[in-house]
Coordinates of C-alpha atoms and ligand atoms in Angstrom, one line a residue:
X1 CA 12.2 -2.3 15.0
X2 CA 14.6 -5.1 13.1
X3 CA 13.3 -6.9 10.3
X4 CA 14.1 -10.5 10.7
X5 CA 14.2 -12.7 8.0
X6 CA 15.5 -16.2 8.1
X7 CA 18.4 -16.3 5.8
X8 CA 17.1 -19.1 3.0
X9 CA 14.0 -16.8 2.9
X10 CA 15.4 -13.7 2.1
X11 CA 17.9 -15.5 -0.7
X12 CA 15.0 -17.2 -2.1
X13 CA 12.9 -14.2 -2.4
X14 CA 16.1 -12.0 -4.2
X15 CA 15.8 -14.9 -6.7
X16 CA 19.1 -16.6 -6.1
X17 CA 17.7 -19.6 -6.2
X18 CA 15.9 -23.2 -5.1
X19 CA 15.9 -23.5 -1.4
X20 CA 17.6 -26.9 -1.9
X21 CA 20.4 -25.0 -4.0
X22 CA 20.2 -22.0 -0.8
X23 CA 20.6 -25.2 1.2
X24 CA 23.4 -26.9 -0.7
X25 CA 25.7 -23.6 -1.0
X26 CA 24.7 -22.8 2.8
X27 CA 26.2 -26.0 4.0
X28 CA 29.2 -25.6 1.5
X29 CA 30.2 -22.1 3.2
X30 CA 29.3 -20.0 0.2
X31 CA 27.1 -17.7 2.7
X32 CA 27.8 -15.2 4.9
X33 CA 26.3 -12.5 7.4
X34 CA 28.5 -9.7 7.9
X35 CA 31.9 -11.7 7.2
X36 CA 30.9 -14.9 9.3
X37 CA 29.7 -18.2 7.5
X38 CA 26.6 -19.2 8.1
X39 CA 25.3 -23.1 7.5
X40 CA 22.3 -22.9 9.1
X41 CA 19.2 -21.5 6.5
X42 CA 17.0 -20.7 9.3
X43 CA 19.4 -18.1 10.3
X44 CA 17.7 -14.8 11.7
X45 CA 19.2 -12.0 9.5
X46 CA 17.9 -7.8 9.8
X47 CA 17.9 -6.9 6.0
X48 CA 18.4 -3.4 7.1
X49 CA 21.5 -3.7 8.3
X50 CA 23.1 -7.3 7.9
X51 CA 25.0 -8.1 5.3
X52 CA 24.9 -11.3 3.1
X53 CA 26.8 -12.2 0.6
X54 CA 26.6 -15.4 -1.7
X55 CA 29.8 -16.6 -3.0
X56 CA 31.1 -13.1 -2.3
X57 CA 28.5 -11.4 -3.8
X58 CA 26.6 -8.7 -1.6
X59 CA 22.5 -9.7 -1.4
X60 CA 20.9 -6.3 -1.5
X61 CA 17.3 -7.3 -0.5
X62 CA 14.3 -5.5 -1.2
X63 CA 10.7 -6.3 0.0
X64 CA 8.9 -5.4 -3.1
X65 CA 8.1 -5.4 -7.0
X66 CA 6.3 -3.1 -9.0
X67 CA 5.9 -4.4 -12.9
X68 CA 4.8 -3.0 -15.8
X69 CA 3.5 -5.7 -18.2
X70 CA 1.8 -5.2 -21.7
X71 CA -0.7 -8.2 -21.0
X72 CA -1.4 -9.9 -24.6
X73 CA -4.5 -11.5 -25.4
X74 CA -5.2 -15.4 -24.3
X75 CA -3.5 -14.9 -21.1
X76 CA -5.2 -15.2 -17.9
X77 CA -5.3 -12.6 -15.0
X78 CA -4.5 -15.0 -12.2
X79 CA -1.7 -16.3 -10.4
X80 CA -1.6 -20.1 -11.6
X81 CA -4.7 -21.7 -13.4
X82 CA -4.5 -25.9 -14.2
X83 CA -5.9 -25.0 -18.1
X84 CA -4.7 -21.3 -19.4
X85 CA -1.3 -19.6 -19.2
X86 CA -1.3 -16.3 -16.4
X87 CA 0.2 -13.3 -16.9
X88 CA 2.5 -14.2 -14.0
X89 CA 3.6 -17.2 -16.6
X90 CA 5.3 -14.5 -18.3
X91 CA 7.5 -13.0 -15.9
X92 CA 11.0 -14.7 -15.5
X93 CA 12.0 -16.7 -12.2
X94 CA 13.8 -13.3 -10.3
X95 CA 10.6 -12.0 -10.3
X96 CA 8.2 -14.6 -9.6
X97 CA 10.3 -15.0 -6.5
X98 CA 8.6 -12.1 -5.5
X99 CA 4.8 -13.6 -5.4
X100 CA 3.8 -10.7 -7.2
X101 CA -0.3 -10.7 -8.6
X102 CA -2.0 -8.7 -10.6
X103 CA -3.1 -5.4 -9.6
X104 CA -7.4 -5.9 -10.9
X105 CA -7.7 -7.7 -13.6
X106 CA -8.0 -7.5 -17.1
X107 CA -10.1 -10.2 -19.2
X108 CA -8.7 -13.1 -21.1
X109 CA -9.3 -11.3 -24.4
X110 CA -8.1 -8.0 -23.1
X111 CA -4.8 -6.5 -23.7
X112 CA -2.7 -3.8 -22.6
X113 CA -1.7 -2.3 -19.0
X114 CA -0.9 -4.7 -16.0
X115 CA 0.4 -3.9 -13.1
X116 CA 2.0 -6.9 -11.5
X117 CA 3.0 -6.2 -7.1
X118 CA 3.6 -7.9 -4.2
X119 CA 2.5 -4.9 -2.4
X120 CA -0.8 -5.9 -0.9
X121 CA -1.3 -2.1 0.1
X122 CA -0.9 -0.5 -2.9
X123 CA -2.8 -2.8 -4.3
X124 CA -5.8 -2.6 -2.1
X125 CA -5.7 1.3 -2.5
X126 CA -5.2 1.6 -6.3
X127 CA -8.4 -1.0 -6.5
X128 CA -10.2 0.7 -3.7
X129 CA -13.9 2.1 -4.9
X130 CA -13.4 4.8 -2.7
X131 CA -10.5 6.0 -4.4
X132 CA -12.0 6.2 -8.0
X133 CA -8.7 5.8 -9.5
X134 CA -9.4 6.5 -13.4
X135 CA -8.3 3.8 -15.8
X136 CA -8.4 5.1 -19.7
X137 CA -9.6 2.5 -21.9
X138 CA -8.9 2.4 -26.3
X139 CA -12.0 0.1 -27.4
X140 CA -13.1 -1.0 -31.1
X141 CA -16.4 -1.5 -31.0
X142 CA -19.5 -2.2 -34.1
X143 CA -21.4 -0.2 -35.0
X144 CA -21.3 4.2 -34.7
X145 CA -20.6 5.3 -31.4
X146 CA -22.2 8.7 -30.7
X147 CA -22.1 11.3 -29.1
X148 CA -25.5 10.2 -26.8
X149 CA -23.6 7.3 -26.0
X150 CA -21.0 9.3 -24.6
X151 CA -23.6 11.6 -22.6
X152 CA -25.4 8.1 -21.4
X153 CA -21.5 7.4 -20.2
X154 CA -21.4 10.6 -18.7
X155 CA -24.8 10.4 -16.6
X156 CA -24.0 6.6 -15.6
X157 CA -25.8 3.6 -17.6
X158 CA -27.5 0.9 -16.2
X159 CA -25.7 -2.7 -16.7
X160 CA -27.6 -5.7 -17.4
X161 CA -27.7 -6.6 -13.4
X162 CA -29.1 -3.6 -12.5
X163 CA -26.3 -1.6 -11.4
X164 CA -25.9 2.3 -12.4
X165 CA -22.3 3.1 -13.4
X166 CA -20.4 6.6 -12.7
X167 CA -19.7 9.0 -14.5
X168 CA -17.2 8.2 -17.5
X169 CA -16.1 9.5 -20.2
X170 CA -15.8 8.9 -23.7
X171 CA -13.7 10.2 -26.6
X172 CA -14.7 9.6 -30.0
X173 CA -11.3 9.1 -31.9
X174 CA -12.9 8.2 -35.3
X175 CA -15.0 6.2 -37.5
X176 CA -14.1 3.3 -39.5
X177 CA -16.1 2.4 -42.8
X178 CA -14.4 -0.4 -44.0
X179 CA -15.4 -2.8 -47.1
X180 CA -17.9 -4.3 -44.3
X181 CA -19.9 -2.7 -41.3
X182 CA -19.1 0.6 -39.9
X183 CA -16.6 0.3 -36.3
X184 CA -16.0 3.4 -33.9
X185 CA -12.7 4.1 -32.7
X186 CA -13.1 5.2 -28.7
X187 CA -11.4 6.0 -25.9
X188 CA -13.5 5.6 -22.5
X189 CA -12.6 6.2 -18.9
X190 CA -14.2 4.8 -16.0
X191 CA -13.2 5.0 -12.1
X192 CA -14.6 1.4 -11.2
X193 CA -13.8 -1.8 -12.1
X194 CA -16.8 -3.9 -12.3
X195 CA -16.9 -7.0 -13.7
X196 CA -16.5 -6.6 -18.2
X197 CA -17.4 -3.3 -17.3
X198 CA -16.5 -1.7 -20.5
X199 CA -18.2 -4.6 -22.6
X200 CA -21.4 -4.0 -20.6
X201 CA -21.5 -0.6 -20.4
X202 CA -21.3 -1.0 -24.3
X203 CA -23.5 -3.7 -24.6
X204 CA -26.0 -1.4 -22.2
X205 CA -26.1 1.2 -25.4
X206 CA -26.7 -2.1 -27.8
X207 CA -23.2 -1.9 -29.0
X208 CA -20.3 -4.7 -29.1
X209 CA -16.6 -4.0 -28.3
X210 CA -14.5 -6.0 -30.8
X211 CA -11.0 -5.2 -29.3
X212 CA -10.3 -3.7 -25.6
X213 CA -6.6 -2.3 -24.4
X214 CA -6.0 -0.6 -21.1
X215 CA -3.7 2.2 -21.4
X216 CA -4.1 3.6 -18.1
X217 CA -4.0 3.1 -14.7
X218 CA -4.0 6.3 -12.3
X219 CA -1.2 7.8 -13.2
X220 CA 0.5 4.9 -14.9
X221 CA 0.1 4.8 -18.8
X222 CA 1.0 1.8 -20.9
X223 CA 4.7 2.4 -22.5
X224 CA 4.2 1.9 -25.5
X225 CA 8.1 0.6 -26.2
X226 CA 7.0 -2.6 -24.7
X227 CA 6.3 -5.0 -27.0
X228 CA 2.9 -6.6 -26.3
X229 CA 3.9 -10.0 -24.0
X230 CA 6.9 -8.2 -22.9
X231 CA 7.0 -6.4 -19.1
X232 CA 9.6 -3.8 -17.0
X233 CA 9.7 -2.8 -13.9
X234 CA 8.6 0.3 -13.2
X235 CA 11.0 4.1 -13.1
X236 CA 10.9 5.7 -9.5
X237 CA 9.4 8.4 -11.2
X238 CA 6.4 6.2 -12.2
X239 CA 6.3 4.7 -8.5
X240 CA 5.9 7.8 -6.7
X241 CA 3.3 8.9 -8.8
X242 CA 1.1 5.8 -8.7
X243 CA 1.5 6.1 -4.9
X244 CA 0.4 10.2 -5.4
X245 CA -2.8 9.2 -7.6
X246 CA -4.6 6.8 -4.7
X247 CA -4.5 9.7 -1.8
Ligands
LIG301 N1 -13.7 -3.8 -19.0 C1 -14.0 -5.0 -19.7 O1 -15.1 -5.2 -20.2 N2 -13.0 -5.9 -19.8 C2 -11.7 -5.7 -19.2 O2 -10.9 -6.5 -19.3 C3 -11.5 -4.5 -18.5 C4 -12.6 -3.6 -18.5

């Protein structure tokens, strides 16, 4: 079946730019479909097989996104917000062009993995609770973690609104003894995404997390080349095997 698009549409969404620039270069004759110049922006085009060019350049359209962004701390997990900056904020105008939103969410303190998408699909099957996809968290937290704590994680603990978590599990990386209180070094990973559901499940052993950073998602791990606030989208490689980890 063709894919229609109108044509100020599909040269918006590639990011070329305002619809009243796609306007003004329209009715200048810098566009055309397949050779012919085309003024009018509601245009029908096929992306499959039309081609457009902008001042001679060839449009290759594609429908969607997939980002990789190391999410600092302060920044909200949203797609606009009146008081805080989102984590679509950071993500320059080609892609924003995109709608893309975040894949869960992450809190405002937390850092680490995002995925960013326009793939409303994906999405929904990555966040799925029937798909238990596995997200691997690294977590300071006060105190000594132990190894009860981790068989509590493994059994499922009970959150402070009654709910019993599944089966996680926690890796003890090391203990800090600093000049001041003792902190554990952990890695924990859980296959649900309820609300602070790290924090809680902490907070359900009487223990505080201090810092939080995803570094997993499915198949997709954090690159750690990214500097923190920084994004990329992601390899084919990485794609295929994000789509792989929700059948
Ligand atoms: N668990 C939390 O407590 N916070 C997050 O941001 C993610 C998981």
């Amino acid at each position: 079946m063709a894919k229609k698009i109108r044509l100020d549409k599909l040269l918006g969404h590639m990011g070329c730019g305002s619809r009243s620039d796609i306007k003004k270069w329209a009715k200048a004759g810098l566009v055309t479909v397949n050779g012919v110049v085309i003024k009018d922006n509601g245009f029908q085009v096929d992306h499959e097989v039309d081609e457009v060019r902008l001042d001679g350049n060839v449009i290759a359209y594609r429908e969607y996104v997939y980002i990789m962004l190391h999410k600092p701390p302060g920044v909200i997990s949203a797609t606009e917000d009146s008081r805080d900056q989102t984590v679509v904020d950071l993500l320059p105008d080609e892609l924003r062009a995109f709608d893309p939103f975040p894949v869960g969410r992450l809190d405002k303190d937390t850092e680490g993995l995002l995925l960013l998408t326009n793939d409303g699909k994906l999405s929904h099957e990555l966040l799925s609770p029937r798909k238990h996809v596995p997200k691997t968290y690294y977590a300071v937290v006060r105190g000594e973690v132990t190894a009860e704590d981790g068989q509590a994680f493994a059994t499922g603990v009970t959150l402070d609104d009654g709910y019993v978590t599944k089966p996680a599990q926690l890796v003890i990386l090391e203990h800090l003894c600093g000049s001041e209180e003792l902190h554990s070094r952990i890695e924990l990973t859980i296959t649900e995404g309820k609300f602070h559901q790290v924090k809680r499940m902490f907070a359900s052993v009487g223990k505080q997390v201090t810092y939080l950073k995803r570094l997993t998602m499915g198949t997709l791990r954090l690159d750690e080349q990214l500097p923190i606030g920084a994004w990329r989208e992601l390899t084919v490689e990485e794609l295929e095997q994000l789509r792989g980890s929700r059948e």
